[in-house]
Backbone as numpy.savetxt, mean C-alpha at the origin, in Angstrom:
# Nx Ny Nz CAx CAy CAz Cx Cy Cz
30.76 -6.36 -15.21 29.64 -7.25 -15.52 28.31 -6.16 -15.69
27.71 -6.27 -16.75 26.60 -5.36 -16.96 25.30 -5.86 -16.12
24.62 -4.90 -15.51 23.42 -5.32 -14.79 22.33 -5.91 -15.77
21.50 -6.86 -15.32 20.45 -7.34 -16.19 19.42 -6.09 -16.23
18.76 -5.86 -17.37 17.61 -4.91 -17.62 16.44 -5.56 -17.96
15.34 -5.44 -17.18 14.07 -6.07 -17.43 13.04 -5.13 -17.67
12.27 -5.32 -18.69 10.93 -4.53 -18.71 9.73 -5.10 -18.04
8.68 -4.49 -18.11 7.51 -4.97 -17.42 7.14 -6.43 -18.03
7.09 -6.40 -19.25 6.71 -7.71 -20.07 7.51 -9.00 -19.55
8.79 -8.60 -19.18 9.82 -9.74 -18.75 9.48 -9.88 -17.25
9.25 -8.86 -16.44 9.01 -9.05 -15.08 7.69 -9.69 -14.67
6.64 -9.47 -15.30 5.31 -9.87 -14.98 5.33 -11.38 -14.85
5.74 -12.23 -15.78 5.78 -13.75 -15.57 6.55 -14.18 -14.43
7.57 -13.48 -14.00 8.23 -13.78 -12.70 7.48 -13.51 -11.47
6.81 -12.57 -11.38 5.92 -11.94 -10.42 4.90 -13.17 -10.09
4.30 -13.68 -11.22 3.21 -14.62 -10.93 3.69 -15.97 -10.39
4.99 -16.20 -10.33 5.55 -17.35 -9.57 6.07 -17.20 -8.17
5.95 -15.91 -7.76 6.48 -15.43 -6.40 5.50 -15.39 -5.48
5.75 -15.71 -4.12 5.03 -15.44 -2.96 5.97 -14.65 -2.03
5.60 -13.43 -1.85 6.49 -12.53 -1.16 5.84 -12.06 0.28
4.74 -12.75 0.58 4.15 -12.18 1.89 5.12 -12.39 3.06
5.74 -13.51 3.26 6.49 -13.81 4.53 7.71 -12.87 4.36
8.30 -12.71 3.24 9.53 -11.81 3.01 9.01 -10.46 3.40
7.80 -10.02 2.98 7.38 -8.56 3.20 7.21 -8.31 4.82
6.69 -9.27 5.33 6.44 -9.30 6.88 7.89 -9.17 7.61
8.76 -9.99 7.21 10.03 -9.91 7.73 10.64 -8.55 7.49
10.43 -7.92 6.25 11.11 -6.61 6.08 10.56 -5.58 6.91
9.20 -5.65 7.29 8.57 -4.71 8.10 9.17 -4.84 9.52
9.35 -6.16 10.04 9.95 -6.35 11.31 11.32 -5.77 11.52
12.20 -6.04 10.44 13.54 -5.49 10.53 13.45 -3.94 10.54
12.58 -3.32 9.71 12.39 -1.87 9.77 12.17 -1.43 11.26
11.13 -2.08 11.77 10.60 -1.57 13.09 11.57 -1.91 14.17
12.40 -2.87 13.98 13.48 -3.16 14.94 14.67 -2.25 14.90
14.65 -1.25 13.83 15.79 -0.49 13.59 16.88 -0.96 12.67
16.69 -1.99 12.15 17.78 -2.79 11.25 17.63 -2.31 9.82
16.98 -1.25 9.53 16.93 -0.80 8.09 17.34 0.65 8.07
18.10 0.89 7.03 18.61 2.31 6.83 17.71 2.96 5.68
16.70 3.85 6.05 15.67 4.35 5.17 15.68 5.95 5.17
16.37 6.57 4.30 16.46 8.14 4.24 15.06 8.75 4.03
14.84 10.01 4.35 13.47 10.47 3.88 13.18 10.47 2.41
11.91 10.37 2.18 11.48 10.13 0.85 11.74 11.49 0.03
12.35 11.18 -1.23 12.48 12.30 -2.10 11.18 12.50 -2.92
10.74 13.62 -3.23 9.57 13.85 -3.87 9.54 15.21 -4.66
9.12 15.00 -6.00 8.82 15.96 -6.92 7.33 16.25 -7.24
6.94 17.43 -7.19 5.52 17.64 -7.54 5.48 18.49 -8.70
4.68 18.04 -9.87 4.61 18.89 -10.95 3.14 19.36 -11.08
2.85 20.48 -11.82 1.75 21.10 -11.83 1.04 21.18 -13.27
1.81 21.44 -14.37 1.29 21.52 -15.65 2.00 20.76 -16.68
1.43 19.58 -16.86 0.39 18.85 -16.41 0.79 18.33 -14.97
-0.26 17.95 -14.17 -0.04 17.48 -12.80 0.74 16.07 -12.75
1.62 15.99 -11.82 2.33 14.62 -11.66 3.04 14.82 -10.47
3.40 13.51 -9.98 4.24 13.41 -8.68 5.22 12.37 -8.89
6.45 12.63 -8.29 7.46 11.50 -8.43 8.03 11.23 -7.04
8.08 10.01 -6.56 8.50 9.60 -5.38 9.83 8.88 -5.40
10.86 9.12 -4.78 12.11 8.43 -4.78 12.35 7.92 -3.39
12.40 6.55 -3.23 12.73 5.80 -2.11 13.86 4.88 -2.26
14.57 4.93 -1.20 15.81 4.02 -1.28 16.28 3.69 0.24
17.10 2.51 0.19 17.52 2.03 1.34 17.92 0.58 1.43
18.26 0.13 2.62 18.74 -1.25 2.66 18.42 -1.76 4.02
18.53 -2.95 4.22 18.52 -3.70 5.49 19.80 -4.26 6.03
20.30 -3.83 7.20 21.53 -4.20 7.70 21.84 -5.69 7.58
22.90 -6.14 7.11 23.27 -7.45 6.94 22.85 -8.08 5.71
21.99 -7.17 4.93 21.51 -7.83 3.59 22.53 -7.65 2.53
22.01 -8.12 1.23 23.05 -8.27 0.14 22.93 -7.08 -0.89
21.76 -6.33 -0.72 21.47 -5.39 -1.73 21.08 -4.09 -1.03
21.14 -2.83 -1.90 20.44 -1.80 -1.53 19.60 -1.34 -2.81
18.55 -0.71 -2.58 17.69 -0.44 -3.73 17.42 1.12 -3.79
17.20 1.68 -5.04 16.86 2.98 -5.26 15.47 2.87 -6.19
14.42 3.37 -5.80 13.23 3.15 -6.50 12.68 4.63 -6.97
12.21 4.69 -8.14 11.65 5.99 -8.75 10.38 5.55 -9.27
9.30 6.16 -8.73 7.94 5.73 -9.20 7.15 7.13 -9.30
6.51 7.23 -10.41 5.69 8.45 -10.57 4.30 8.18 -11.06
3.45 9.26 -10.87 2.05 9.14 -11.20 1.80 10.42 -12.00
1.33 10.24 -13.29 0.86 11.38 -14.08 -0.51 11.17 -14.61
-1.50 11.59 -13.93 -2.89 11.28 -14.28 -3.37 11.62 -15.70
-2.76 12.65 -16.26 -3.25 12.99 -17.72 -2.58 12.10 -18.60
-1.65 11.18 -18.38 -1.18 10.13 -19.31 -2.16 9.50 -19.99
-3.44 9.40 -19.26 -4.45 8.36 -19.61 -4.99 8.85 -21.10
-4.94 10.32 -21.09 -5.47 10.96 -22.31 -4.74 10.62 -23.61
-3.42 10.15 -23.36 -2.54 9.70 -24.54 -2.36 8.21 -24.49
-3.12 7.40 -23.79 -2.91 6.08 -23.78 -1.64 5.63 -23.25
-1.06 6.36 -22.25 0.06 6.15 -21.65 -0.25 5.72 -20.12
0.38 4.72 -19.62 0.03 4.38 -18.15 0.39 5.49 -17.13
-0.62 5.88 -16.21 -0.22 7.01 -15.46 1.06 6.63 -14.58
1.27 5.42 -14.16 2.37 5.15 -13.28 3.57 4.80 -14.21
4.64 5.44 -13.88 5.93 5.14 -14.71 7.06 5.02 -13.51
8.17 4.52 -13.96 9.41 4.46 -12.94 10.10 3.21 -13.20
11.05 2.89 -12.36 11.94 1.81 -12.26 12.55 1.55 -10.80
13.08 0.36 -10.74 13.69 0.05 -9.50 15.15 -0.42 -9.85
16.15 0.19 -9.16 17.55 -0.05 -9.32 18.17 -0.96 -8.07
18.66 -2.18 -8.38 19.08 -2.93 -7.34 20.78 -3.01 -7.49
21.36 -2.81 -6.25 22.95 -2.72 -6.30 23.43 -3.67 -5.15
24.58 -4.22 -5.47 25.25 -5.03 -4.61 25.76 -4.14 -3.44
25.31 -4.50 -2.24 25.72 -3.64 -0.98 27.15 -3.55 -0.66
27.95 -4.50 -0.97 29.42 -4.56 -0.73 30.23 -3.80 -1.55
29.88 -3.76 -3.00 30.58 -3.11 -3.96 30.03 -1.98 -4.78
28.64 -1.79 -4.52 27.93 -0.69 -5.21 27.75 -1.06 -6.69
28.05 -2.27 -7.18 27.90 -2.67 -8.58 26.47 -2.81 -8.86
25.86 -2.23 -9.83 24.44 -2.33 -10.09 24.12 -3.78 -10.70
23.20 -4.48 -10.05 22.82 -5.88 -10.45 21.51 -5.94 -11.44
20.71 -5.02 -11.21 19.37 -5.04 -11.94 18.82 -3.76 -12.05
18.30 -3.49 -13.41 17.54 -2.16 -13.77 16.17 -2.88 -14.20
15.19 -2.63 -13.26 13.88 -3.09 -13.56 12.84 -1.98 -13.88
12.75 -1.79 -15.31 11.85 -0.83 -15.75 10.32 -1.30 -15.71
9.56 -0.98 -14.55 8.42 -1.74 -14.39 7.09 -0.76 -14.63
7.42 0.41 -14.94 6.11 1.37 -15.19 5.29 1.53 -13.87
6.09 1.36 -12.77 5.50 1.47 -11.36 4.62 0.34 -11.09
4.58 -0.72 -11.80 3.86 -1.99 -11.44 4.33 -2.69 -10.15
5.65 -2.61 -10.04 6.27 -3.16 -8.87 5.80 -2.53 -7.53
5.69 -1.36 -7.55 5.24 -0.34 -6.54 3.85 -0.76 -6.19
3.05 -0.80 -7.30 1.60 -1.14 -7.04 1.46 -2.53 -6.35
2.32 -3.66 -6.77 2.19 -4.81 -6.27 2.69 -4.87 -4.81
3.88 -4.17 -4.49 4.35 -4.22 -3.21 3.31 -3.61 -2.23
2.66 -2.50 -2.75 1.68 -1.91 -1.95 0.53 -2.79 -1.67
0.09 -3.51 -2.61 -0.95 -4.40 -2.53 -0.60 -5.54 -1.52
0.63 -6.14 -1.58 0.98 -7.28 -0.58 0.85 -6.64 0.84
1.50 -5.32 1.01 1.42 -4.75 2.40 -0.01 -4.60 2.87
-0.90 -4.14 1.84 -2.33 -3.92 2.31 -2.94 -5.20 2.81
-2.57 -6.38 1.91 -3.10 -7.65 2.23 -2.71 -8.20 3.56
-1.34 -7.99 3.89 -0.98 -8.60 4.96 -1.35 -7.87 6.26
-1.39 -6.44 6.12 -1.96 -5.59 7.18 -3.51 -5.96 7.48
-4.20 -6.13 6.45 -5.57 -6.30 6.63 -5.92 -7.69 7.28
-5.05 -8.68 6.75 -5.19 -9.87 7.42 -4.80 -9.90 8.92
-3.97 -9.23 9.29 -3.43 -9.33 10.70 -4.35 -8.37 11.63
-5.10 -7.47 11.14 -5.76 -6.57 11.84 -7.32 -6.57 11.86
-7.86 -7.30 10.88 -9.35 -7.25 10.67 -9.90 -8.47 11.55
-11.19 -8.35 11.75 -11.88 -9.58 12.44 -11.74 -10.74 11.60
-12.04 -12.03 12.27 -12.07 -13.29 11.66 -13.39 -13.44 10.91
-13.47 -14.43 9.98 -14.79 -14.89 9.42 -15.50 -13.75 8.66
-14.77 -12.89 7.95 -15.33 -11.90 7.14 -15.90 -12.61 5.73
-16.99 -12.25 5.41 -17.62 -12.85 4.22 -17.44 -11.86 3.00
-17.07 -10.60 3.30 -16.72 -9.66 2.25 -15.87 -8.55 2.67
-15.36 -7.74 1.73 -14.79 -6.57 2.10 -14.92 -5.43 1.00
-14.78 -4.21 1.43 -15.01 -2.98 0.59 -13.82 -2.32 0.01
-13.75 -2.10 -1.29 -12.69 -1.33 -1.78 -13.22 0.03 -2.26
-12.58 1.08 -1.79 -12.96 2.38 -2.10 -11.89 2.98 -3.19
-12.44 3.07 -4.47 -11.52 3.63 -5.48 -11.71 2.63 -6.71
-11.10 3.18 -7.83 -11.35 2.39 -9.03 -9.98 2.31 -9.94
-8.95 2.75 -9.22 -7.75 2.77 -10.16 -7.01 1.29 -10.04
-5.65 1.33 -10.51 -4.94 0.02 -10.60 -4.74 -0.61 -9.14
-4.68 0.24 -8.08 -4.34 -0.11 -6.74 -5.65 -0.73 -6.20
-6.71 -0.38 -6.57 -8.08 -1.10 -6.25 -8.10 -2.28 -6.69
-7.58 -2.65 -8.00 -7.65 -3.96 -8.52 -6.55 -4.90 -7.92
-5.40 -4.28 -7.65 -4.43 -5.11 -6.85 -4.73 -5.57 -5.53
-5.41 -4.46 -4.74 -5.84 -4.75 -3.38 -6.88 -5.77 -3.44
-7.75 -5.62 -4.19 -8.81 -6.67 -4.17 -8.41 -8.09 -4.46
-7.42 -8.29 -5.47 -6.78 -9.45 -5.89 -6.04 -10.17 -4.69
-5.11 -9.35 -4.09 -4.16 -9.90 -3.15 -4.85 -10.07 -1.75
-5.72 -9.24 -1.36 -6.57 -9.55 -0.27 -7.42 -10.82 -0.37
-8.07 -10.79 -1.40 -8.90 -12.00 -1.74 -8.27 -13.29 -1.64
-7.10 -13.34 -2.08 -6.27 -14.53 -2.40 -5.89 -14.98 -0.86
-5.28 -13.92 -0.16 -4.59 -14.20 1.22 -5.66 -14.59 2.28
-6.87 -13.85 2.24 -7.89 -14.04 3.22 -8.92 -15.03 2.77
-8.84 -15.49 1.53 -9.73 -16.25 0.82 -11.25 -15.73 1.02
-11.48 -14.57 0.60 -12.78 -13.99 0.64 -13.02 -13.61 -0.85
-14.14 -13.99 -1.45 -14.37 -13.83 -2.93 -15.34 -12.61 -3.21
-16.08 -12.23 -2.15 -16.91 -11.28 -2.25 -16.48 -9.85 -1.96
-16.53 -8.85 -2.96 -15.97 -7.69 -2.84 -16.88 -6.53 -3.24
-17.18 -5.58 -2.42 -18.01 -4.43 -2.85 -17.15 -3.13 -3.21
-17.50 -2.56 -4.25 -16.47 -1.54 -4.85 -17.33 -0.16 -4.90
-16.69 0.87 -4.57 -17.31 2.15 -4.67 -16.26 3.16 -5.42
-16.80 3.82 -6.32 -16.08 4.85 -7.06 -16.84 6.08 -7.52
-16.15 7.10 -7.54 -16.95 8.37 -7.94 -17.52 8.28 -9.42
-16.89 7.48 -10.19 -17.12 7.32 -11.65 -17.74 5.91 -11.83
-19.01 5.71 -12.13 -19.59 4.43 -12.23 -19.06 3.63 -13.46
-18.63 4.33 -14.52 -18.08 3.68 -15.58 -16.82 3.01 -15.18
-16.05 3.68 -14.33 -14.63 3.09 -13.95 -14.88 2.04 -12.90
-15.99 2.22 -12.14 -16.30 1.11 -11.22 -16.79 -0.16 -11.89
-17.38 -0.15 -12.88 -17.80 -1.22 -13.77 -16.62 -1.94 -14.39
-15.71 -1.18 -14.96 -14.43 -1.64 -15.50 -13.70 -2.41 -14.45
-13.61 -2.02 -13.20 -12.95 -2.87 -12.08 -13.70 -4.16 -11.95
-14.97 -4.15 -12.03 -15.78 -5.32 -12.02 -15.41 -6.38 -13.15
-15.32 -5.70 -14.29 -15.03 -6.55 -15.42 -13.62 -7.13 -15.36
-12.69 -6.33 -14.77 -11.31 -6.88 -14.70 -11.18 -7.88 -13.61
-11.97 -7.88 -12.65 -12.02 -8.93 -11.48 -13.10 -9.89 -11.63
-13.26 -10.48 -12.94 -14.34 -11.30 -13.30 -14.32 -12.69 -12.42
-13.08 -12.92 -12.02 -13.02 -14.22 -11.30 -13.53 -14.09 -9.74
-13.82 -12.84 -9.41 -14.32 -12.55 -8.03 -15.71 -12.06 -8.03
-16.52 -12.22 -6.95 -17.76 -11.85 -6.81 -17.70 -10.24 -6.37
-17.93 -9.53 -7.53 -17.69 -7.97 -7.34 -19.12 -7.26 -7.51
-19.67 -6.66 -6.39 -20.82 -5.85 -6.49 -20.37 -4.29 -6.46
-21.13 -3.56 -7.44 -20.79 -2.09 -7.29 -21.86 -1.40 -6.38
-21.38 -0.61 -5.56 -22.27 0.23 -4.60 -22.08 1.84 -4.93
-23.08 2.42 -5.16 -23.13 3.97 -5.37 -23.16 4.64 -4.12
-23.57 4.10 -2.95 -23.77 4.81 -1.69 -22.57 4.70 -0.72
-21.70 5.56 -0.79 -20.49 5.44 0.10 -20.76 5.19 1.49
-21.64 5.96 2.06 -22.14 5.85 3.50 -22.64 4.38 3.74
-23.52 3.88 2.84 -23.92 2.52 3.14 -22.87 1.43 3.15
-21.98 1.60 2.07 -20.82 0.53 2.04 -19.91 0.61 3.38
-19.70 1.87 3.81 -18.84 1.96 4.99 -19.52 1.51 6.13
-20.85 1.68 6.42 -21.56 1.20 7.57 -21.66 -0.38 7.51
-21.80 -0.91 6.39 -21.98 -2.34 6.36 -20.86 -3.24 6.19
-19.61 -2.52 5.92 -18.34 -3.34 5.82 -17.60 -3.25 7.13
-16.85 -4.40 7.35 -15.95 -4.49 8.47 -14.59 -4.61 8.06
-14.34 -4.54 6.71 -12.72 -4.48 6.36 -13.04 -3.41 5.03
-12.37 -2.35 5.24 -12.46 -1.30 4.14 -11.04 -0.90 3.70
-10.83 -0.81 2.40 -9.56 -0.48 1.81 -9.77 0.75 1.14
-9.07 1.85 1.32 -9.17 3.01 0.62 -7.92 3.21 -0.39
-8.21 3.40 -1.65 -7.15 3.41 -2.66 -7.18 4.70 -3.58
-7.71 5.77 -3.11 -7.98 6.91 -4.03 -6.79 7.89 -3.62
-6.79 8.99 -4.46 -5.88 10.00 -4.48 -6.51 11.28 -4.01
-7.67 11.11 -3.18 -8.27 12.37 -2.79 -7.68 13.14 -1.78
-7.93 14.54 -1.84 -7.21 15.39 -0.97 -8.40 15.91 0.03
-9.45 15.43 -0.11 -10.63 15.76 0.89 -11.00 14.42 1.43
-11.43 14.48 2.85 -12.07 13.16 3.42 -13.18 12.69 2.67
-13.11 11.35 2.34 -14.37 10.74 1.79 -15.12 9.95 2.68
-14.55 9.31 3.72 -15.18 8.68 4.83 -15.30 9.32 5.97
-16.56 9.46 6.61 -16.86 10.27 7.66 -16.77 9.45 8.98
-16.54 10.09 10.12 -16.20 9.50 11.26 -17.58 8.76 11.86
-18.73 9.33 11.78 -19.92 8.65 12.28 -20.46 7.41 11.26
-19.80 7.28 10.20 -20.14 6.04 9.53 -19.51 4.78 10.04
-18.24 4.90 10.84 -17.69 3.82 11.25 -18.31 3.11 12.22
-18.50 1.71 12.21 -19.09 0.89 13.17 -18.04 0.16 13.90
-18.40 -0.37 15.26 -17.50 -1.17 15.96 -16.96 -2.41 15.15
-15.87 -2.81 15.29 -15.32 -4.02 14.65 -14.84 -3.88 13.39
-14.64 -2.59 12.90 -14.20 -2.24 11.42 -12.80 -2.05 11.47
-12.15 -2.60 10.52 -10.76 -2.12 10.16 -10.52 -1.52 8.83
-9.84 -0.48 8.85 -9.61 0.24 7.60 -8.04 0.23 7.25
-7.68 -0.31 6.06 -6.39 -0.18 5.37 -6.43 1.05 4.57
-5.70 2.07 4.82 -5.65 3.21 3.97 -4.32 3.33 3.28
-4.50 3.19 1.94 -3.17 3.08 1.14 -3.15 4.26 0.23
-4.22 5.13 -0.04 -4.10 6.06 -1.13 -3.48 7.41 -0.70
-3.39 7.66 0.58 -2.83 8.98 1.11 -1.38 8.83 1.40
-0.53 9.12 0.39 0.98 8.86 0.60 1.79 10.10 0.53
1.06 11.44 0.50 1.65 12.57 0.38 1.23 13.53 1.56
1.78 14.58 1.94 1.26 15.53 2.94 -0.22 16.11 2.63
-0.67 16.26 1.37 -1.83 16.85 1.03 -2.94 15.94 0.99
-2.70 14.65 0.75 -3.70 13.64 0.51 -4.43 13.19 1.74
-5.78 12.92 1.67 -6.58 12.61 2.78 -7.84 11.97 2.51
-8.00 10.74 2.80 -9.28 9.83 2.41 -10.10 9.80 3.48
-9.70 9.83 4.90 -10.57 9.60 5.96 -10.65 10.92 6.72
-11.85 11.09 7.17 -12.17 12.20 8.27 -11.07 11.89 9.45
-10.30 12.81 9.75 -9.17 12.64 10.74 -9.78 12.33 12.19
-11.13 12.60 12.24 -11.79 12.21 13.62 -11.87 10.72 13.70
-11.81 9.99 12.62 -11.89 8.56 12.60 -10.64 7.96 13.50
-9.60 8.63 13.34 -8.37 8.30 14.05 -8.48 8.36 15.61
-9.08 9.52 15.87 -9.27 9.82 17.34 -10.27 8.79 17.89
-11.06 8.20 17.01 -12.09 7.33 17.63 -11.45 5.84 17.59
-10.41 5.66 16.96 -9.86 4.31 16.69 -9.36 3.80 18.01
-9.32 2.50 18.26 -8.82 1.73 19.33 -7.27 1.40 18.92
-6.96 1.50 17.78 -5.56 1.00 17.40 -5.30 1.64 16.13
-4.08 2.53 16.13 -3.71 3.14 14.79 -2.13 2.50 14.50
-2.14 1.96 13.37 -1.04 1.27 12.95 -0.31 2.12 11.69
0.98 2.33 11.81 1.78 2.98 10.61 2.77 2.03 10.12
2.98 2.02 8.74 4.09 1.33 8.22 5.39 1.88 8.65
5.32 3.21 8.76 6.63 3.97 9.35 6.15 5.15 10.03
6.31 5.10 11.39 5.84 6.31 12.02 6.64 7.53 11.64
7.92 7.39 11.34 8.65 8.57 10.79 8.11 9.17 9.71
7.73 8.38 8.65 6.98 8.93 7.40 5.58 9.45 7.82
4.99 8.57 8.49 3.49 9.01 8.82 3.15 10.21 9.53
4.21 10.73 10.23 4.18 11.98 10.91 4.02 13.12 9.90
4.57 13.04 8.71 4.60 14.10 7.65 3.74 13.68 6.39
3.18 12.54 6.20 2.27 12.21 5.19 1.40 11.13 5.61
0.22 11.27 4.98 -0.83 10.08 5.06 -1.95 10.66 6.19
-2.76 9.68 6.55 -3.87 9.92 7.35 -3.46 10.25 8.80
-2.37 9.74 9.33 -1.86 9.99 10.64 -1.40 11.47 10.65
-0.70 11.75 9.61 -0.24 13.21 9.60 -1.42 14.24 9.64
-2.54 13.85 8.99 -3.68 14.81 8.99 -4.24 14.90 10.37
-4.41 13.79 11.10 -4.80 13.85 12.48 -3.84 14.36 13.43
-2.51 14.23 13.34 -1.72 14.81 14.26 -1.64 16.32 14.04
-1.55 16.80 12.88 -1.54 18.28 12.69 -2.71 18.97 13.40
-3.86 18.19 13.49 -5.14 18.87 14.04 -5.07 18.47 15.56
-4.12 17.81 16.05 -4.01 17.56 17.40 -5.03 16.66 17.95
-5.37 15.69 17.06 -6.52 14.71 17.33 -5.87 13.42 18.00
-4.67 13.12 17.70 -4.10 11.95 18.25 -2.70 12.17 18.86
-2.16 11.38 19.61 -0.85 11.59 20.17 0.01 10.49 19.38
1.24 10.99 18.85 1.83 10.06 18.11 2.36 8.95 18.86
2.60 9.18 20.11 3.20 8.11 21.08 2.12 6.75 21.08
0.93 7.01 20.81 -0.01 5.88 20.90 0.10 5.12 19.63
0.71 5.63 18.50 0.79 4.76 17.29 1.85 3.61 17.29
1.48 2.49 16.80 2.44 1.37 16.66 2.69 1.18 15.24
3.84 0.46 14.95 4.22 0.13 13.61 3.86 -1.35 13.22
3.55 -1.49 11.93 3.13 -2.74 11.50 4.14 -3.88 11.81
5.43 -3.58 11.64 6.63 -4.47 12.02 6.52 -4.92 13.57
6.07 -4.01 14.38 6.07 -4.27 15.71 4.99 -5.41 16.02
3.87 -5.29 15.36 2.73 -6.26 15.48 3.12 -7.48 14.79
3.73 -7.50 13.61 4.30 -8.81 12.92 5.18 -9.44 13.81
6.10 -8.78 14.55 7.09 -9.42 15.49 6.62 -9.62 16.84
5.31 -9.41 17.00 4.49 -9.65 18.31 5.13 -8.81 19.49
5.75 -7.84 19.17 6.29 -6.83 20.17 5.11 -5.97 20.68
4.12 -5.83 19.90 2.91 -4.86 20.41 1.61 -5.66 20.00
0.60 -5.50 20.69 -0.63 -6.32 20.23 -1.37 -5.74 19.16
-1.93 -6.51 18.42 -2.77 -6.02 17.32 -4.27 -5.78 17.65
-5.18 -6.35 16.95 -6.54 -6.24 17.41 -6.59 -7.15 18.73
-7.27 -6.50 19.76 -7.48 -7.30 21.01 -8.84 -7.64 21.36
-9.87 -6.90 20.49 -11.21 -7.22 20.70 -11.93 -7.30 19.52
-13.06 -7.95 19.32 -13.88 -8.15 18.17 -14.42 -6.61 17.77
-14.75 -5.87 18.79 -15.58 -4.69 18.58 -14.56 -3.45 18.34
-13.30 -3.78 18.44 -12.27 -2.59 18.19 -12.25 -2.17 16.85
-12.06 -0.76 16.72 -11.92 -0.11 15.57 -10.40 0.15 15.25
-9.79 -0.43 14.21 -8.46 -0.45 13.84 -8.12 0.27 12.51
-6.96 1.05 12.33 -6.65 1.61 11.11 -5.17 1.28 10.91
-4.97 0.92 9.70 -3.50 0.78 9.15 -3.26 1.87 8.16
-2.27 2.79 8.33 -2.10 3.95 7.42 -0.74 3.52 6.74
-0.85 3.26 5.41 0.36 2.71 4.74 0.83 3.66 3.70
2.08 4.37 3.93 2.52 5.35 3.04 3.65 4.81 2.19
4.02 3.51 2.41 5.01 2.86 1.52 6.45 3.05 2.01
7.22 2.08 2.28 8.48 2.15 2.89 9.49 1.43 1.90
10.66 1.95 1.87 11.63 1.31 0.79 11.92 -0.13 1.09
11.88 -0.66 2.35 12.07 -1.89 2.51 11.24 -2.70 1.66
9.91 -2.30 1.34 9.11 -3.10 0.35 9.63 -3.18 -0.94
10.26 -2.05 -1.44 10.84 -2.06 -2.71 12.07 -2.99 -2.68
12.88 -2.93 -1.74 13.93 -3.79 -1.66 13.51 -5.29 -1.67
12.42 -5.70 -1.13 12.01 -7.07 -1.11 11.58 -7.47 -2.50
10.70 -6.67 -3.10 10.15 -7.04 -4.40 11.31 -6.99 -5.50
12.20 -6.03 -5.46 13.24 -5.88 -6.39 14.24 -7.15 -6.30
14.63 -7.55 -5.09 15.42 -8.68 -4.84 14.82 -9.96 -5.40
13.36 -10.06 -5.00 12.76 -11.31 -5.42 12.75 -11.38 -6.87
12.59 -10.39 -7.65 12.49 -10.48 -9.20 13.92 -10.94 -9.59
14.90 -10.16 -8.99 16.26 -10.50 -9.40 16.59 -12.13 -9.24
16.24 -12.52 -8.01 16.55 -13.93 -7.78 15.86 -14.85 -8.67
14.55 -14.48 -8.87 13.69 -15.24 -9.68 14.16 -15.41 -11.30
14.64 -14.21 -11.67 15.32 -14.22 -12.93 16.57 -14.99 -13.03
17.43 -14.80 -11.99 18.78 -15.54 -11.99 18.65 -16.97 -11.84
17.39 -17.47 -11.28 17.19 -18.90 -11.13 16.73 -19.67 -12.52
16.44 -18.84 -13.48 15.97 -19.45 -14.67 17.07 -20.20 -15.37
């Protein structure tokens, strides 16, 4: 039997009918309990033109499928009117190895599963009664994070900062159903916001340690390679709680990696998102705590979203 093959135009209407928040929380729980098999991330870095390819794969014990995901980012694609993100997810029957689905998603499924993780982490770790939140960055992930967090946390007011004011205004136009304000002063937006989501590909810290006020939660999703760094590593030594999606991955990539290699934090103090969702470890314990979630992307997220798409298509 041939696997189903879907392109993004076929996948998108299925996504709009799916709520994956609970399934994603459960996947993080299974991962943190040791019930997932996730090998190290495969990575290819290109230089002329610049590009990066991430290969993630794995399964949850007792599940029905395993997934292999290839997602790339080629920033110069924009010059040719090609989406920077490319890739696909491959879903296989775990008992036979038979391929069930080939999802040619142009990396959109990766963007969405990242946004879902950002939303559920922000919801779990930030203070209550927020009236607004800040998005740092102007790319595709900035838009997805804004949409998913706004919907889950019922917050309509969003402040956006970007290095390029034209791109920041494009984000505002694309999120016309939300109350979006553009802020050009990064220090001001950080000092005034208690929920901050960073979505850039910066290799130099953007947010400085002395800008962070008590009660702030940061969900950092942009730094997913050993080189990237959006936060001053001293922020992590200042934090009351540091949460990793995968401690194993975060030790070699992301904001936690940057702080550990400078001996600013002890990895034994880090907790995993799945441990918080499972209530095995406490999350935010005080309104004035500073908390950070460093999300580098785990293959169980790819498994959840690929399986959900396949089930939604099969139910038609």
